[in-house]
Amino acid sequence: MKVVYEDNHLLVIVKPQNVPSQKDDSNDKDVQTLCKEYLKEKYNKPGEAYCGLVHRLDRPTGGLMVFAKTSKCAERLSKQIREGEMQKEYLAVVVGHPKYSTNFLVNYLKKDEKTNIVKVVPELETGAKRAEMVYKVLDETEKLSLVQCELMTGRSHQIRVQMATIGCPVFGDVKYKGDIAKGWNLALWSYKLSFEHPISKKIMNFVCYPPEDEMPWKYFNFARVK
């Protein structure tokens, strides 16, 4: 876990891939617990340090996350997320080439809690949630595409499902038809976060690129990423 920013109110970190955002049934060490341990050790806090989880990344996804160091900040950041004021952008390598170089995708998604699988369903189906995303193709190889994805909503597995639905599953995503790249890390990375500081009201911008020397990122030109 890498800390990229910290003040009295916020902690912005780079989540490692294949580590849960919070405790789950696996009992594997999770990022929220790592942050609490970091704060407890750094500030020599008695008992458990507060570290508020305001958003999540799927376990196989890496990249930027923001945590709140106070309950007031957690409440204000959560409000920004609910109202769509926190900008979250991702980079993904997908299998194939999207038909359009940029597109606005709208689907209705429903998660099966037993199987942890998300499916596209009709709008009026019970439990369906509207998912909105804009993607832009940045670079291509013969069989793969580097895409930039901006989420308007934060649904479970959203990018993975919506890209698979247009025939371009994320590289390494066995769950959603990306098994052509079975055995590699999921090529999905939270690379940009922008939000209003909950106390100072200053606009905070953070950028962190995926590991550019690893598969399949190494095949692409990140100079085109803004």
GROMACS .gro file of C-alpha atoms in nm:
model
  226
    1MET     CA    1   0.000   0.000   0.000
    2LYS     CA    2   0.142   0.336  -0.108
    3VAL     CA    3   0.033   0.664   0.053
    4VAL     CA    4   0.018   0.946  -0.205
    5TYR     CA    5  -0.143   1.218   0.010
    6GLU     CA    6  -0.228   1.274   0.373
    7ASP     CA    7  -0.349   1.561   0.588
    8ASN     CA    8  -0.552   1.584   0.910
    9HIS     CA    9  -0.868   1.485   0.727
   10LEU     CA   10  -0.784   1.261   0.432
   11LEU     CA   11  -0.571   0.966   0.333
   12VAL     CA   12  -0.524   0.891  -0.038
   13ILE     CA   13  -0.356   0.561  -0.118
   14VAL     CA   14  -0.279   0.326  -0.406
   15LYS     CA   15  -0.466   0.002  -0.351
   16PRO     CA   16  -0.266  -0.306  -0.454
   17GLN     CA   17  -0.438  -0.547  -0.692
   18ASN     CA   18  -0.600  -0.861  -0.550
   19VAL     CA   19  -0.645  -0.707  -0.205
   20PRO     CA   20  -1.001  -0.647  -0.076
   21SER     CA   21  -1.111  -0.289  -0.009
   22GLN     CA   22  -1.263  -0.395   0.323
   23LYS     CA   23  -1.301  -0.712   0.529
   24ASP     CA   24  -1.479  -0.995   0.354
   25ASP     CA   25  -1.542  -1.366   0.399
   26SER     CA   26  -1.190  -1.454   0.282
   27ASN     CA   27  -1.038  -1.304   0.600
   28ASP     CA   28  -0.748  -1.182   0.383
   29LYS     CA   29  -0.584  -0.858   0.491
   30ASP     CA   30  -0.782  -0.567   0.343
   31VAL     CA   31  -0.687  -0.211   0.251
   32GLN     CA   32  -0.904  -0.044   0.516
   33THR     CA   33  -0.734  -0.249   0.787
   34LEU     CA   34  -0.391  -0.168   0.639
   35CYS     CA   35  -0.478   0.203   0.657
   36LYS     CA   36  -0.590   0.173   1.018
   37GLU     CA   37  -0.266  -0.005   1.108
   38TYR     CA   38  -0.066   0.263   0.925
   39LEU     CA   39  -0.240   0.543   1.118
   40LYS     CA   40  -0.215   0.364   1.450
   41GLU     CA   41   0.158   0.309   1.408
   42LYS     CA   42   0.240   0.653   1.264
   43TYR     CA   43   0.056   0.848   1.533
   44ASN     CA   44   0.102   0.597   1.815
   45LYS     CA   45  -0.274   0.584   1.870
   46PRO     CA   46  -0.418   0.377   2.155
   47GLY     CA   47  -0.687   0.138   2.036
   48GLU     CA   48  -0.809   0.129   1.676
   49ALA     CA   49  -0.754   0.430   1.449
   50TYR     CA   50  -1.054   0.569   1.260
   51CYS     CA   51  -1.041   0.525   0.883
   52GLY     CA   52  -1.370   0.576   0.703
   53LEU     CA   53  -1.435   0.379   0.382
   54VAL     CA   54  -1.630   0.601   0.141
   55HIS     CA   55  -1.592   0.404  -0.184
   56ARG     CA   56  -1.465   0.065  -0.296
   57LEU     CA   57  -1.265  -0.099  -0.571
   58ASP     CA   58  -1.321  -0.458  -0.678
   59ARG     CA   59  -1.064  -0.691  -0.524
   60PRO     CA   60  -0.869  -0.746  -0.853
   61THR     CA   61  -0.870  -0.372  -0.937
   62GLY     CA   62  -0.578  -0.153  -0.829
   63GLY     CA   63  -0.528   0.221  -0.805
   64LEU     CA   64  -0.636   0.531  -0.618
   65MET     CA   65  -0.869   0.529  -0.319
   66VAL     CA   66  -0.950   0.803  -0.068
   67PHE     CA   67  -1.025   0.733   0.299
   68ALA     CA   68  -1.160   0.973   0.561
   69LYS     CA   69  -0.973   1.025   0.888
   70THR     CA   70  -1.279   1.168   1.065
   71SER     CA   71  -1.650   1.081   1.061
   72LYS     CA   72  -1.735   1.436   0.947
   73CYS     CA   73  -1.511   1.397   0.642
   74ALA     CA   74  -1.653   1.052   0.570
   75GLU     CA   75  -2.004   1.196   0.569
   76ARG     CA   76  -1.909   1.484   0.336
   77LEU     CA   77  -1.714   1.267   0.093
   78SER     CA   78  -1.997   1.014   0.083
   79LYS     CA   79  -2.239   1.296   0.001
   80GLN     CA   80  -2.016   1.402  -0.291
   81ILE     CA   81  -2.021   1.046  -0.423
   82ARG     CA   82  -2.400   1.015  -0.389
   83GLU     CA   83  -2.447   1.342  -0.576
   84GLY     CA   84  -2.199   1.252  -0.850
   85GLU     CA   85  -1.950   1.524  -0.757
   86MET     CA   86  -1.648   1.297  -0.714
   87GLN     CA   87  -1.482   1.232  -1.051
   88LYS     CA   88  -1.348   0.877  -1.085
   89GLU     CA   89  -1.162   0.771  -1.398
   90TYR     CA   90  -1.013   0.436  -1.484
   91LEU     CA   91  -0.777   0.288  -1.740
   92ALA     CA   92  -0.855  -0.054  -1.881
   93VAL     CA   93  -0.706  -0.280  -2.143
   94VAL     CA   94  -0.988  -0.460  -2.324
   95VAL     CA   95  -0.984  -0.754  -2.561
   96GLY     CA   96  -1.073  -0.646  -2.915
   97HIS     CA   97  -1.163  -0.303  -3.050
   98PRO     CA   98  -1.480  -0.114  -2.956
   99LYS     CA   99  -1.699  -0.021  -3.252
  100TYR     CA  100  -1.690   0.347  -3.155
  101SER     CA  101  -1.377   0.533  -3.043
  102THR     CA  102  -1.583   0.705  -2.773
  103ASN     CA  103  -1.928   0.627  -2.643
  104PHE     CA  104  -2.173   0.685  -2.358
  105LEU     CA  105  -2.299   0.353  -2.223
  106VAL     CA  106  -2.621   0.309  -2.027
  107ASN     CA  107  -2.726  -0.030  -1.893
  108TYR     CA  108  -2.932  -0.165  -1.607
  109LEU     CA  109  -2.735  -0.401  -1.385
  110LYS     CA  110  -2.835  -0.653  -1.121
  111LYS     CA  111  -2.600  -0.840  -0.890
  112ASP     CA  112  -2.652  -1.199  -0.781
  113GLU     CA  113  -2.519  -1.193  -0.426
  114LYS     CA  114  -2.482  -1.571  -0.414
  115THR     CA  115  -2.258  -1.597  -0.720
  116ASN     CA  116  -2.112  -1.243  -0.711
  117ILE     CA  117  -2.200  -1.209  -1.079
  118VAL     CA  118  -2.351  -0.890  -1.226
  119LYS     CA  119  -2.578  -0.912  -1.529
  120VAL     CA  120  -2.741  -0.665  -1.767
  121VAL     CA  121  -3.118  -0.682  -1.713
  122PRO     CA  122  -3.431  -0.498  -1.833
  123GLU     CA  123  -3.486  -0.154  -1.680
  124LEU     CA  124  -3.804  -0.256  -1.495
  125GLU     CA  125  -3.667  -0.578  -1.344
  126THR     CA  126  -3.672  -0.581  -0.966
  127GLY     CA  127  -3.332  -0.484  -0.828
  128ALA     CA  128  -3.206  -0.331  -1.155
  129LYS     CA  129  -2.975  -0.030  -1.110
  130ARG     CA  130  -2.895   0.224  -1.380
  131ALA     CA  131  -2.526   0.229  -1.479
  132GLU     CA  132  -2.374   0.515  -1.680
  133MET     CA  133  -2.021   0.533  -1.817
  134VAL     CA  134  -1.824   0.714  -2.087
  135TYR     CA  135  -1.531   0.538  -2.248
  136LYS     CA  136  -1.268   0.665  -2.490
  137VAL     CA  137  -1.019   0.454  -2.686
  138LEU     CA  138  -0.667   0.593  -2.633
  139ASP     CA  139  -0.446   0.340  -2.810
  140GLU     CA  140  -0.468   0.004  -2.986
  141THR     CA  141  -0.262  -0.301  -3.072
  142GLU     CA  142  -0.363  -0.578  -3.309
  143LYS     CA  143  -0.583  -0.752  -3.050
  144LEU     CA  144  -0.616  -0.512  -2.757
  145SER     CA  145  -0.734  -0.158  -2.682
  146LEU     CA  146  -0.642   0.086  -2.407
  147VAL     CA  147  -0.955   0.269  -2.293
  148GLN     CA  148  -1.022   0.551  -2.051
  149CYS     CA  149  -1.346   0.507  -1.855
  150GLU     CA  150  -1.529   0.772  -1.655
  151LEU     CA  151  -1.805   0.654  -1.426
  152MET     CA  152  -2.121   0.855  -1.369
  153THR     CA  153  -2.248   0.583  -1.135
  154GLY     CA  154  -2.066   0.342  -0.906
  155ARG     CA  155  -2.216  -0.001  -0.964
  156SER     CA  156  -2.051  -0.327  -0.869
  157HIS     CA  157  -1.828  -0.461  -1.151
  158GLN     CA  158  -1.966  -0.181  -1.370
  159ILE     CA  159  -1.677  -0.127  -1.613
  160ARG     CA  160  -1.615  -0.500  -1.644
  161VAL     CA  161  -1.979  -0.578  -1.727
  162GLN     CA  162  -2.045  -0.282  -1.956
  163MET     CA  163  -1.730  -0.338  -2.164
  164ALA     CA  164  -1.804  -0.712  -2.189
  165THR     CA  165  -2.156  -0.626  -2.305
  166ILE     CA  166  -2.018  -0.441  -2.610
  167GLY     CA  167  -1.795  -0.738  -2.689
  168CYS     CA  168  -1.472  -0.604  -2.538
  169PRO     CA  169  -1.414  -0.768  -2.197
  170VAL     CA  170  -1.134  -0.642  -1.975
  171PHE     CA  171  -0.805  -0.830  -2.024
  172GLY     CA  172  -0.763  -1.096  -1.756
  173ASP     CA  173  -1.131  -1.094  -1.654
  174VAL     CA  174  -1.226  -1.461  -1.648
  175LYS     CA  175  -1.557  -1.381  -1.477
  176TYR     CA  176  -1.684  -1.169  -1.765
  177LYS     CA  177  -1.551  -1.347  -2.077
  178GLY     CA  178  -1.198  -1.208  -2.070
  179ASP     CA  179  -1.051  -1.555  -2.022
  180ILE     CA  180  -0.838  -1.514  -2.335
  181ALA     CA  181  -0.595  -1.361  -2.086
  182LYS     CA  182  -0.646  -1.611  -1.806
  183GLY     CA  183  -0.366  -1.611  -1.551
  184TRP     CA  184  -0.284  -1.238  -1.573
  185ASN     CA  185  -0.393  -0.962  -1.339
  186LEU     CA  186  -0.714  -0.783  -1.431
  187ALA     CA  187  -0.615  -0.487  -1.652
  188LEU     CA  188  -0.831  -0.231  -1.472
  189TRP     CA  189  -0.684   0.059  -1.276
  190SER     CA  190  -0.830   0.356  -1.086
  191TYR     CA  191  -0.592   0.622  -1.217
  192LYS     CA  192  -0.764   0.955  -1.147
  193LEU     CA  193  -0.959   1.097  -0.853
  194SER     CA  194  -1.095   1.451  -0.830
  195PHE     CA  195  -1.309   1.586  -0.548
  196GLU     CA  196  -1.367   1.886  -0.322
  197HIS     CA  197  -1.174   1.874   0.003
  198PRO     CA  198  -1.441   1.826   0.272
  199ILE     CA  199  -1.294   2.095   0.496
  200SER     CA  200  -1.092   2.346   0.290
  201LYS     CA  201  -1.322   2.314  -0.017
  202LYS     CA  202  -1.013   2.309  -0.239
  203ILE     CA  203  -1.039   2.088  -0.549
  204MET     CA  204  -0.810   1.790  -0.503
  205ASN     CA  205  -0.674   1.610  -0.809
  206PHE     CA  206  -0.476   1.286  -0.800
  207VAL     CA  207  -0.328   1.078  -1.084
  208CYS     CA  208  -0.155   0.741  -1.058
  209TYR     CA  209  -0.075   0.528  -1.363
  210PRO     CA  210  -0.082   0.147  -1.367
  211PRO     CA  211   0.244  -0.050  -1.367
  212GLU     CA  212   0.360   0.044  -1.718
  213ASP     CA  213   0.620  -0.234  -1.743
  214GLU     CA  214   0.371  -0.514  -1.673
  215MET     CA  215   0.139  -0.711  -1.900
  216PRO     CA  216  -0.061  -0.584  -2.082
  217TRP     CA  217   0.005  -0.218  -1.996
  218LYS     CA  218   0.354  -0.230  -2.145
  219TYR     CA  219   0.215  -0.244  -2.498
  220PHE     CA  220   0.059   0.102  -2.481
  221ASN     CA  221   0.161   0.465  -2.504
  222PHE     CA  222   0.063   0.646  -2.185
  223ALA     CA  223   0.160   0.983  -2.330
  224ARG     CA  224  -0.195   0.998  -2.465
  225VAL     CA  225  -0.345   0.967  -2.119
  226LYS     CA  226  -0.450   1.296  -1.960
   0.00000   0.00000   0.00000
